[in-house]
Amino acid sequence: MEKNDIFVVIPAYNEEKMIKNTLINLKSHGYENIIVVDDGSRDNTSKLAISEEIIVCKHIINRGLGGALKTGLKCAVKYNPKVIVTFDADGQHDPEDIIKVSEPLLEDNFDVVVGSRLIDENELKNMPLIKKIGNWGLNFITYLMGGQMVTDSQGGLRAFTHDAAEIVSKQLKSNRYEVSSEFIVLFKKNNLKFKEVPIKTIYTEYSMARGTNVITGFKILFKLLIQKLI
C-alpha cells in the first residue's frame, strides 16, 4: 500500500494546542493527503492547519463531531482515494496505526476497519477505569440500537474504502458524539464487511480532558433512542 492512496480526515474544534503537532507528526510519517475540518473553532485551529499546507474545510458554526466527520468524509470521497481514515486531532492516535487499520481493506477485502483500544491486554490496562466502563456501556447500547457487538464502539481511528465512505457519509444523521455509535449501526445496516484491530492510545492530560464523559454518555443514549424511534 502506498501512503498516497490514503486520505486522513481530522475533525477539529478549538484544537490550537495540538493541531499543528498532530499534522507535523502525520507528515513526518509520510501522510500528505490530509483534510482538517475546523468545526466552527473560536481559536487559531484553521490558521495553524492552513500553515501546514493541507486541505481545510471550515464550518461557520459548530456542528459537532458527527457534522465534522460527515463533511470530512464527503470532501475526501471527491478525491477518489482508495482509503479514507478518520483521525483525532488531540494527539491520542499513533500515525503508525494508520497502516494497521488500512491494510485489511485492500488485502482482505474489508469495507471498514475500526481501531480498538480494548483488544490488546496492555492497552486495556492503560485505559482509565472510568473510560473502560463508559466504553463497555456504550458498546452495549450501540448493539441494542441495531449495531453489532464490538469491543470499542467509540474509537476515533477508522479506515473506509472509498465506496464505504461514500455510502456512510450519505446516511449519517448524527451531529454530535453519538456518531461513533451510528457508524457501527450503519455498517451492519449496509452489510459492510467490518473488523476491529488493536491500536495504541497515547493518553495525556490534554487528550483525557477531551472526548466523552458520563454526561456525554447519557446524551448519546438519548439521541440514539430518538433516532431509533424516528
Short mmCIF file of N, CA and C in Angstrom, two decimals, residues 18-188:
data_model
loop_
_atom_site.label_atom_id
_atom_site.label_comp_id
_atom_site.label_asym_id
_atom_site.label_seq_id
_atom_site.Cartn_x
_atom_site.Cartn_y
_atom_site.Cartn_z
N MET A 18 -2.95 21.45 19.87
CA MET A 18 -2.42 20.18 19.38
C MET A 18 -2.42 20.02 17.87
N ILE A 19 -3.22 20.79 17.15
CA ILE A 19 -3.42 20.50 15.73
C ILE A 19 -2.13 20.55 14.93
N LYS A 20 -1.27 21.52 15.20
CA LYS A 20 -0.02 21.63 14.44
C LYS A 20 0.88 20.43 14.71
N ASN A 21 1.02 20.05 15.97
CA ASN A 21 1.84 18.88 16.30
C ASN A 21 1.28 17.61 15.66
N THR A 22 -0.04 17.48 15.67
CA THR A 22 -0.67 16.31 15.06
C THR A 22 -0.39 16.25 13.57
N LEU A 23 -0.49 17.38 12.90
CA LEU A 23 -0.24 17.42 11.46
C LEU A 23 1.23 17.17 11.13
N ILE A 24 2.13 17.78 11.90
CA ILE A 24 3.56 17.56 11.68
C ILE A 24 3.91 16.09 11.89
N ASN A 25 3.32 15.48 12.89
CA ASN A 25 3.55 14.06 13.17
C ASN A 25 3.07 13.19 12.01
N LEU A 26 1.90 13.48 11.50
CA LEU A 26 1.38 12.72 10.36
C LEU A 26 2.27 12.89 9.12
N LYS A 27 2.68 14.11 8.85
CA LYS A 27 3.50 14.36 7.67
C LYS A 27 4.88 13.72 7.81
N SER A 28 5.39 13.66 9.03
CA SER A 28 6.69 13.01 9.25
C SER A 28 6.62 11.51 9.00
N HIS A 29 5.40 10.95 9.07
CA HIS A 29 5.21 9.53 8.77
C HIS A 29 4.82 9.29 7.31
N GLY A 30 4.86 10.35 6.51
CA GLY A 30 4.63 10.19 5.07
C GLY A 30 3.23 10.46 4.60
N TYR A 31 2.36 11.00 5.46
CA TYR A 31 0.98 11.28 5.06
C TYR A 31 0.85 12.75 4.65
N GLU A 32 0.56 12.96 3.39
CA GLU A 32 0.44 14.32 2.86
C GLU A 32 -1.00 14.68 2.51
N ASN A 33 -1.83 13.68 2.26
CA ASN A 33 -3.23 13.92 1.90
C ASN A 33 -4.06 14.00 3.18
N ILE A 34 -4.19 15.20 3.70
CA ILE A 34 -4.84 15.41 4.99
C ILE A 34 -5.93 16.46 4.84
N ILE A 35 -7.10 16.18 5.41
CA ILE A 35 -8.21 17.12 5.43
C ILE A 35 -8.54 17.43 6.89
N VAL A 36 -8.44 18.68 7.27
CA VAL A 36 -8.87 19.12 8.59
C VAL A 36 -10.22 19.81 8.45
N VAL A 37 -11.19 19.37 9.23
CA VAL A 37 -12.49 20.05 9.26
C VAL A 37 -12.55 20.87 10.54
N ASP A 38 -12.41 22.18 10.38
CA ASP A 38 -12.49 23.09 11.53
C ASP A 38 -13.98 23.32 11.82
N ASP A 39 -14.43 22.76 12.92
CA ASP A 39 -15.86 22.75 13.23
C ASP A 39 -16.28 24.00 14.01
N GLY A 40 -16.12 25.15 13.37
CA GLY A 40 -16.54 26.39 13.99
C GLY A 40 -15.67 26.84 15.16
N SER A 41 -14.39 26.55 15.10
CA SER A 41 -13.47 26.90 16.20
C SER A 41 -13.42 28.41 16.41
N ARG A 42 -13.20 28.78 17.68
CA ARG A 42 -13.07 30.19 18.04
C ARG A 42 -11.61 30.57 18.31
N ASP A 43 -10.70 29.67 17.95
CA ASP A 43 -9.28 29.93 18.17
C ASP A 43 -8.54 29.88 16.84
N ASN A 44 -7.26 29.54 16.88
CA ASN A 44 -6.43 29.57 15.66
C ASN A 44 -6.30 28.20 14.98
N THR A 45 -7.25 27.32 15.20
CA THR A 45 -7.18 25.98 14.60
C THR A 45 -7.01 26.05 13.08
N SER A 46 -7.86 26.80 12.41
CA SER A 46 -7.79 26.90 10.94
C SER A 46 -6.47 27.50 10.48
N LYS A 47 -6.07 28.57 11.11
CA LYS A 47 -4.83 29.27 10.73
C LYS A 47 -3.63 28.33 10.83
N LEU A 48 -3.56 27.57 11.92
CA LEU A 48 -2.43 26.66 12.12
C LEU A 48 -2.49 25.49 11.13
N ALA A 49 -3.69 25.01 10.83
CA ALA A 49 -3.83 23.92 9.87
C ALA A 49 -3.43 24.38 8.47
N ILE A 50 -3.89 25.55 8.08
CA ILE A 50 -3.56 26.09 6.76
C ILE A 50 -2.05 26.28 6.62
N SER A 51 -1.38 26.65 7.69
CA SER A 51 0.07 26.86 7.64
C SER A 51 0.83 25.59 7.30
N GLU A 52 0.19 24.43 7.50
CA GLU A 52 0.82 23.16 7.16
C GLU A 52 0.51 22.70 5.74
N GLU A 53 -0.17 23.57 4.99
CA GLU A 53 -0.43 23.34 3.56
C GLU A 53 -1.19 22.05 3.31
N ILE A 54 -2.27 21.89 4.09
CA ILE A 54 -3.17 20.75 3.86
C ILE A 54 -4.55 21.33 3.55
N ILE A 55 -5.50 20.44 3.23
CA ILE A 55 -6.86 20.87 2.90
C ILE A 55 -7.61 21.21 4.19
N VAL A 56 -8.23 22.37 4.22
CA VAL A 56 -9.00 22.78 5.40
C VAL A 56 -10.43 23.12 4.98
N CYS A 57 -11.39 22.44 5.59
CA CYS A 57 -12.81 22.77 5.43
C CYS A 57 -13.25 23.44 6.73
N LYS A 58 -14.00 24.52 6.63
CA LYS A 58 -14.37 25.25 7.84
C LYS A 58 -15.88 25.41 7.95
N HIS A 59 -16.43 24.96 9.08
CA HIS A 59 -17.83 25.24 9.40
C HIS A 59 -17.92 26.63 10.02
N ILE A 60 -18.90 27.39 9.60
CA ILE A 60 -19.10 28.72 10.17
C ILE A 60 -19.54 28.62 11.62
N ILE A 61 -20.38 27.61 11.91
CA ILE A 61 -20.83 27.36 13.28
C ILE A 61 -20.42 25.96 13.69
N ASN A 62 -20.37 25.71 14.98
CA ASN A 62 -20.03 24.39 15.50
C ASN A 62 -21.18 23.42 15.27
N ARG A 63 -20.92 22.35 14.51
CA ARG A 63 -21.95 21.35 14.22
C ARG A 63 -21.75 20.08 15.03
N GLY A 64 -20.61 19.91 15.64
CA GLY A 64 -20.35 18.72 16.42
C GLY A 64 -19.51 17.70 15.66
N LEU A 65 -19.05 16.68 16.38
CA LEU A 65 -18.17 15.66 15.80
C LEU A 65 -18.80 14.99 14.59
N GLY A 66 -20.09 14.65 14.71
CA GLY A 66 -20.76 13.98 13.59
C GLY A 66 -20.81 14.85 12.35
N GLY A 67 -21.15 16.12 12.54
CA GLY A 67 -21.19 17.03 11.40
C GLY A 67 -19.83 17.21 10.76
N ALA A 68 -18.78 17.28 11.58
CA ALA A 68 -17.43 17.45 11.05
C ALA A 68 -16.97 16.21 10.29
N LEU A 69 -17.27 15.04 10.83
CA LEU A 69 -16.87 13.80 10.15
C LEU A 69 -17.61 13.64 8.82
N LYS A 70 -18.88 13.99 8.81
CA LYS A 70 -19.66 13.90 7.58
C LYS A 70 -19.07 14.81 6.50
N THR A 71 -18.74 16.04 6.87
CA THR A 71 -18.12 16.97 5.93
C THR A 71 -16.78 16.43 5.44
N GLY A 72 -15.97 15.91 6.37
CA GLY A 72 -14.65 15.39 6.00
C GLY A 72 -14.71 14.20 5.08
N LEU A 73 -15.61 13.27 5.36
CA LEU A 73 -15.75 12.09 4.51
C LEU A 73 -16.23 12.48 3.11
N LYS A 74 -17.21 13.37 3.05
CA LYS A 74 -17.73 13.79 1.74
C LYS A 74 -16.65 14.51 0.93
N CYS A 75 -15.85 15.32 1.61
CA CYS A 75 -14.75 16.00 0.93
C CYS A 75 -13.73 15.00 0.41
N ALA A 76 -13.34 14.05 1.25
CA ALA A 76 -12.32 13.07 0.87
C ALA A 76 -12.78 12.21 -0.30
N VAL A 77 -14.05 11.82 -0.31
CA VAL A 77 -14.59 10.98 -1.38
C VAL A 77 -14.37 11.62 -2.75
N LYS A 78 -14.45 12.94 -2.81
CA LYS A 78 -14.32 13.65 -4.09
C LYS A 78 -12.93 13.48 -4.70
N TYR A 79 -11.92 13.17 -3.88
CA TYR A 79 -10.57 12.98 -4.39
C TYR A 79 -10.32 11.54 -4.85
N ASN A 80 -11.34 10.69 -4.64
CA ASN A 80 -11.30 9.29 -5.11
C ASN A 80 -10.11 8.49 -4.59
N PRO A 81 -9.80 8.57 -3.29
CA PRO A 81 -8.70 7.77 -2.74
C PRO A 81 -9.14 6.32 -2.54
N LYS A 82 -8.18 5.43 -2.41
CA LYS A 82 -8.51 4.04 -2.12
C LYS A 82 -8.99 3.88 -0.68
N VAL A 83 -8.38 4.65 0.23
CA VAL A 83 -8.67 4.52 1.66
C VAL A 83 -8.87 5.90 2.27
N ILE A 84 -9.87 6.01 3.14
CA ILE A 84 -10.10 7.23 3.91
C ILE A 84 -10.05 6.87 5.39
N VAL A 85 -9.23 7.59 6.13
CA VAL A 85 -9.03 7.30 7.55
C VAL A 85 -9.48 8.50 8.38
N THR A 86 -10.25 8.25 9.43
CA THR A 86 -10.57 9.32 10.38
C THR A 86 -9.57 9.25 11.54
N PHE A 87 -9.14 10.43 11.99
CA PHE A 87 -8.02 10.52 12.93
C PHE A 87 -8.29 11.68 13.87
N ASP A 88 -8.18 11.46 15.18
CA ASP A 88 -8.46 12.51 16.15
C ASP A 88 -7.37 13.58 16.16
N ALA A 89 -7.77 14.80 16.49
CA ALA A 89 -6.85 15.94 16.46
C ALA A 89 -6.05 16.10 17.73
N ASP A 90 -6.42 15.40 18.80
CA ASP A 90 -5.85 15.69 20.13
C ASP A 90 -4.56 14.95 20.45
N GLY A 91 -4.01 14.23 19.47
CA GLY A 91 -2.73 13.57 19.68
C GLY A 91 -2.81 12.20 20.34
N GLN A 92 -4.00 11.63 20.47
CA GLN A 92 -4.11 10.33 21.14
C GLN A 92 -3.80 9.15 20.22
N HIS A 93 -3.82 9.38 18.88
CA HIS A 93 -3.55 8.29 17.95
C HIS A 93 -2.09 8.28 17.50
N ASP A 94 -1.59 7.07 17.22
CA ASP A 94 -0.25 6.89 16.69
C ASP A 94 -0.35 6.75 15.17
N PRO A 95 0.30 7.62 14.38
CA PRO A 95 0.24 7.52 12.92
C PRO A 95 0.65 6.15 12.39
N GLU A 96 1.48 5.43 13.13
CA GLU A 96 1.88 4.09 12.67
C GLU A 96 0.70 3.13 12.62
N ASP A 97 -0.36 3.43 13.33
CA ASP A 97 -1.54 2.56 13.32
C ASP A 97 -2.41 2.76 12.09
N ILE A 98 -2.13 3.81 11.32
CA ILE A 98 -2.94 4.05 10.12
C ILE A 98 -2.82 2.89 9.13
N ILE A 99 -1.61 2.41 8.92
CA ILE A 99 -1.42 1.26 8.03
C ILE A 99 -2.12 0.03 8.60
N LYS A 100 -2.08 -0.11 9.92
CA LYS A 100 -2.69 -1.28 10.56
C LYS A 100 -4.20 -1.34 10.29
N VAL A 101 -4.87 -0.18 10.32
CA VAL A 101 -6.31 -0.20 10.06
C VAL A 101 -6.62 -0.17 8.56
N SER A 102 -5.65 0.22 7.74
CA SER A 102 -5.90 0.34 6.30
C SER A 102 -5.65 -0.95 5.53
N GLU A 103 -4.64 -1.70 5.92
CA GLU A 103 -4.27 -2.88 5.15
C GLU A 103 -5.39 -3.90 4.95
N PRO A 104 -6.22 -4.19 5.97
CA PRO A 104 -7.30 -5.18 5.75
C PRO A 104 -8.28 -4.78 4.65
N LEU A 105 -8.38 -3.50 4.35
CA LEU A 105 -9.30 -3.07 3.29
C LEU A 105 -8.84 -3.56 1.93
N LEU A 106 -7.55 -3.48 1.69
CA LEU A 106 -7.01 -3.84 0.38
C LEU A 106 -6.55 -5.29 0.31
N GLU A 107 -6.08 -5.83 1.43
CA GLU A 107 -5.54 -7.19 1.42
C GLU A 107 -6.59 -8.25 1.70
N ASP A 108 -7.61 -7.91 2.52
CA ASP A 108 -8.61 -8.90 2.92
C ASP A 108 -10.02 -8.52 2.52
N ASN A 109 -10.15 -7.48 1.70
CA ASN A 109 -11.44 -7.06 1.15
C ASN A 109 -12.47 -6.65 2.21
N PHE A 110 -12.00 -6.07 3.32
CA PHE A 110 -12.94 -5.49 4.26
C PHE A 110 -13.37 -4.12 3.74
N ASP A 111 -14.56 -3.69 4.15
CA ASP A 111 -15.06 -2.38 3.75
C ASP A 111 -14.69 -1.30 4.77
N VAL A 112 -14.69 -1.69 6.05
CA VAL A 112 -14.41 -0.76 7.13
C VAL A 112 -13.59 -1.46 8.21
N VAL A 113 -12.63 -0.74 8.77
CA VAL A 113 -11.84 -1.25 9.90
C VAL A 113 -11.83 -0.17 10.97
N VAL A 114 -12.08 -0.59 12.22
CA VAL A 114 -12.04 0.35 13.34
C VAL A 114 -10.91 -0.05 14.29
N GLY A 115 -10.11 0.91 14.69
CA GLY A 115 -9.06 0.64 15.66
C GLY A 115 -9.64 0.56 17.05
N SER A 116 -9.34 -0.53 17.75
CA SER A 116 -9.87 -0.74 19.10
C SER A 116 -8.79 -0.57 20.16
N ARG A 117 -9.15 0.19 21.20
CA ARG A 117 -8.24 0.41 22.33
C ARG A 117 -8.42 -0.66 23.40
N LEU A 118 -9.33 -1.62 23.14
CA LEU A 118 -9.71 -2.56 24.19
C LEU A 118 -9.48 -4.03 23.80
N ILE A 119 -8.73 -4.27 22.75
CA ILE A 119 -8.41 -5.65 22.37
C ILE A 119 -7.10 -6.09 23.01
N ASP A 120 -6.06 -5.27 22.84
CA ASP A 120 -4.76 -5.60 23.40
C ASP A 120 -4.79 -5.47 24.92
N GLU A 121 -4.30 -6.49 25.62
CA GLU A 121 -4.37 -6.52 27.07
C GLU A 121 -3.60 -5.36 27.71
N ASN A 122 -2.46 -5.02 27.14
CA ASN A 122 -1.67 -3.92 27.70
C ASN A 122 -2.38 -2.58 27.53
N GLU A 123 -3.01 -2.38 26.36
CA GLU A 123 -3.76 -1.15 26.15
C GLU A 123 -4.96 -1.08 27.07
N LEU A 124 -5.58 -2.23 27.29
CA LEU A 124 -6.74 -2.28 28.19
C LEU A 124 -6.34 -1.85 29.60
N LYS A 125 -5.15 -2.27 30.04
CA LYS A 125 -4.67 -1.89 31.36
C LYS A 125 -4.40 -0.39 31.45
N ASN A 126 -3.95 0.19 30.34
CA ASN A 126 -3.60 1.60 30.34
C ASN A 126 -4.81 2.53 30.35
N MET A 127 -5.95 2.03 29.84
CA MET A 127 -7.14 2.88 29.77
C MET A 127 -7.69 3.13 31.17
N PRO A 128 -7.95 4.39 31.53
CA PRO A 128 -8.54 4.71 32.83
C PRO A 128 -9.85 3.97 33.04
N LEU A 129 -10.11 3.54 34.28
CA LEU A 129 -11.28 2.73 34.60
C LEU A 129 -12.58 3.39 34.16
N ILE A 130 -12.71 4.69 34.39
CA ILE A 130 -13.96 5.37 34.04
C ILE A 130 -14.23 5.31 32.54
N LYS A 131 -13.16 5.35 31.74
CA LYS A 131 -13.32 5.25 30.29
C LYS A 131 -13.68 3.83 29.87
N LYS A 132 -13.09 2.83 30.56
CA LYS A 132 -13.45 1.44 30.27
C LYS A 132 -14.94 1.21 30.50
N ILE A 133 -15.42 1.65 31.65
CA ILE A 133 -16.83 1.45 32.00
C ILE A 133 -17.73 2.17 30.99
N GLY A 134 -17.36 3.40 30.66
CA GLY A 134 -18.15 4.16 29.69
C GLY A 134 -18.19 3.49 28.33
N ASN A 135 -17.04 2.98 27.88
CA ASN A 135 -16.99 2.32 26.58
C ASN A 135 -17.80 1.04 26.57
N TRP A 136 -17.69 0.24 27.63
CA TRP A 136 -18.45 -1.01 27.68
C TRP A 136 -19.95 -0.72 27.66
N GLY A 137 -20.37 0.31 28.39
CA GLY A 137 -21.78 0.68 28.40
C GLY A 137 -22.26 1.12 27.03
N LEU A 138 -21.47 1.96 26.36
CA LEU A 138 -21.85 2.45 25.04
C LEU A 138 -21.77 1.35 23.98
N ASN A 139 -20.87 0.39 24.18
CA ASN A 139 -20.83 -0.76 23.27
C ASN A 139 -22.16 -1.51 23.31
N PHE A 140 -22.67 -1.73 24.52
CA PHE A 140 -23.92 -2.46 24.69
C PHE A 140 -25.10 -1.67 24.13
N ILE A 141 -25.11 -0.37 24.38
CA ILE A 141 -26.17 0.48 23.85
C ILE A 141 -26.14 0.47 22.32
N THR A 142 -24.95 0.54 21.75
CA THR A 142 -24.80 0.51 20.29
C THR A 142 -25.38 -0.79 19.73
N TYR A 143 -25.10 -1.89 20.41
CA TYR A 143 -25.63 -3.19 19.98
C TYR A 143 -27.16 -3.19 20.04
N LEU A 144 -27.73 -2.66 21.10
CA LEU A 144 -29.19 -2.63 21.25
C LEU A 144 -29.86 -1.75 20.20
N MET A 145 -29.15 -0.72 19.76
CA MET A 145 -29.71 0.21 18.78
C MET A 145 -29.67 -0.34 17.35
N GLY A 146 -29.17 -1.54 17.20
CA GLY A 146 -29.16 -2.14 15.87
C GLY A 146 -27.79 -2.34 15.28
N GLY A 147 -26.78 -2.10 16.08
CA GLY A 147 -25.42 -2.33 15.61
C GLY A 147 -24.97 -3.74 15.91
N GLN A 148 -23.68 -3.99 15.84
CA GLN A 148 -23.14 -5.29 16.20
C GLN A 148 -22.27 -5.12 17.44
N MET A 149 -22.10 -6.20 18.17
CA MET A 149 -21.30 -6.11 19.38
C MET A 149 -19.83 -5.93 19.00
N VAL A 150 -19.22 -4.89 19.52
CA VAL A 150 -17.82 -4.58 19.24
C VAL A 150 -17.11 -4.32 20.56
N THR A 151 -15.79 -4.26 20.51
CA THR A 151 -15.03 -4.00 21.74
C THR A 151 -14.87 -2.51 22.02
N ASP A 152 -14.95 -1.67 20.97
CA ASP A 152 -14.68 -0.25 21.15
C ASP A 152 -15.50 0.57 20.15
N SER A 153 -16.77 0.77 20.46
CA SER A 153 -17.65 1.48 19.55
C SER A 153 -17.30 2.97 19.43
N GLN A 154 -16.57 3.50 20.42
CA GLN A 154 -16.29 4.94 20.44
C GLN A 154 -14.91 5.31 19.89
N GLY A 155 -14.20 4.35 19.34
CA GLY A 155 -12.87 4.62 18.79
C GLY A 155 -12.92 5.60 17.64
N GLY A 156 -11.96 6.51 17.58
CA GLY A 156 -11.94 7.54 16.55
C GLY A 156 -11.10 7.22 15.33
N LEU A 157 -10.26 6.17 15.42
CA LEU A 157 -9.41 5.81 14.29
C LEU A 157 -10.11 4.73 13.47
N ARG A 158 -10.56 5.13 12.28
CA ARG A 158 -11.32 4.22 11.41
C ARG A 158 -10.77 4.31 10.00
N ALA A 159 -10.90 3.23 9.25
CA ALA A 159 -10.50 3.23 7.85
C ALA A 159 -11.66 2.74 6.99
N PHE A 160 -11.93 3.45 5.91
CA PHE A 160 -13.02 3.12 5.00
C PHE A 160 -12.46 2.96 3.58
N THR A 161 -13.04 2.05 2.82
CA THR A 161 -12.81 2.10 1.39
C THR A 161 -13.54 3.32 0.85
N HIS A 162 -13.19 3.71 -0.35
CA HIS A 162 -13.88 4.86 -0.96
C HIS A 162 -15.39 4.65 -0.99
N ASP A 163 -15.81 3.46 -1.45
CA ASP A 163 -17.25 3.19 -1.59
C ASP A 163 -17.96 3.15 -0.24
N ALA A 164 -17.31 2.57 0.77
CA ALA A 164 -17.92 2.51 2.10
C ALA A 164 -18.08 3.92 2.67
N ALA A 165 -17.06 4.76 2.50
CA ALA A 165 -17.14 6.14 2.99
C ALA A 165 -18.26 6.90 2.30
N GLU A 166 -18.43 6.67 1.01
CA GLU A 166 -19.49 7.34 0.27
C GLU A 166 -20.87 6.92 0.77
N ILE A 167 -21.05 5.62 0.99
CA ILE A 167 -22.33 5.11 1.47
C ILE A 167 -22.66 5.67 2.85
N VAL A 168 -21.70 5.59 3.76
CA VAL A 168 -21.94 6.00 5.14
C VAL A 168 -22.15 7.51 5.25
N SER A 169 -21.35 8.29 4.53
CA SER A 169 -21.45 9.75 4.64
C SER A 169 -22.81 10.26 4.16
N LYS A 170 -23.44 9.56 3.24
CA LYS A 170 -24.76 9.96 2.74
C LYS A 170 -25.87 9.66 3.74
N GLN A 171 -25.61 8.72 4.66
CA GLN A 171 -26.66 8.28 5.58
C GLN A 171 -26.51 8.81 7.01
N LEU A 172 -25.37 9.36 7.33
CA LEU A 172 -25.14 9.85 8.69
C LEU A 172 -26.16 10.93 9.07
N LYS A 173 -26.75 10.79 10.25
CA LYS A 173 -27.70 11.78 10.76
C LYS A 173 -27.17 12.50 12.00
N SER A 174 -26.27 11.84 12.72
CA SER A 174 -25.79 12.38 14.00
C SER A 174 -24.88 13.58 13.78
N ASN A 175 -25.04 14.57 14.64
CA ASN A 175 -24.16 15.73 14.61
C ASN A 175 -23.13 15.71 15.72
N ARG A 176 -23.40 14.99 16.79
CA ARG A 176 -22.53 15.06 17.96
C ARG A 176 -21.80 13.73 18.18
N TYR A 177 -21.46 13.43 19.45
CA TYR A 177 -20.64 12.26 19.74
C TYR A 177 -21.35 10.94 19.44
N GLU A 178 -22.67 10.95 19.34
CA GLU A 178 -23.39 9.70 19.05
C GLU A 178 -23.05 9.15 17.66
N VAL A 179 -22.33 9.95 16.86
CA VAL A 179 -21.94 9.50 15.53
C VAL A 179 -21.11 8.22 15.58
N SER A 180 -20.30 8.05 16.64
CA SER A 180 -19.44 6.86 16.72
C SER A 180 -20.28 5.59 16.79
N SER A 181 -21.36 5.65 17.55
CA SER A 181 -22.27 4.50 17.62
C SER A 181 -23.06 4.35 16.32
N GLU A 182 -23.45 5.48 15.72
CA GLU A 182 -24.20 5.41 14.47
C GLU A 182 -23.38 4.75 13.36
N PHE A 183 -22.08 5.01 13.34
CA PHE A 183 -21.22 4.33 12.37
C PHE A 183 -21.42 2.82 12.44
N ILE A 184 -21.35 2.27 13.65
CA ILE A 184 -21.46 0.82 13.81
C ILE A 184 -22.82 0.32 13.33
N VAL A 185 -23.87 1.07 13.63
CA VAL A 185 -25.22 0.71 13.18
C VAL A 185 -25.28 0.71 11.65
N LEU A 186 -24.69 1.71 11.03
CA LEU A 186 -24.72 1.81 9.57
C LEU A 186 -23.89 0.72 8.90
N PHE A 187 -22.80 0.31 9.53
CA PHE A 187 -22.00 -0.79 8.97
C PHE A 187 -22.87 -2.04 8.83
N LYS A 188 -23.63 -2.32 9.88
CA LYS A 188 -24.48 -3.51 9.85
C LYS A 188 -25.65 -3.32 8.88
#
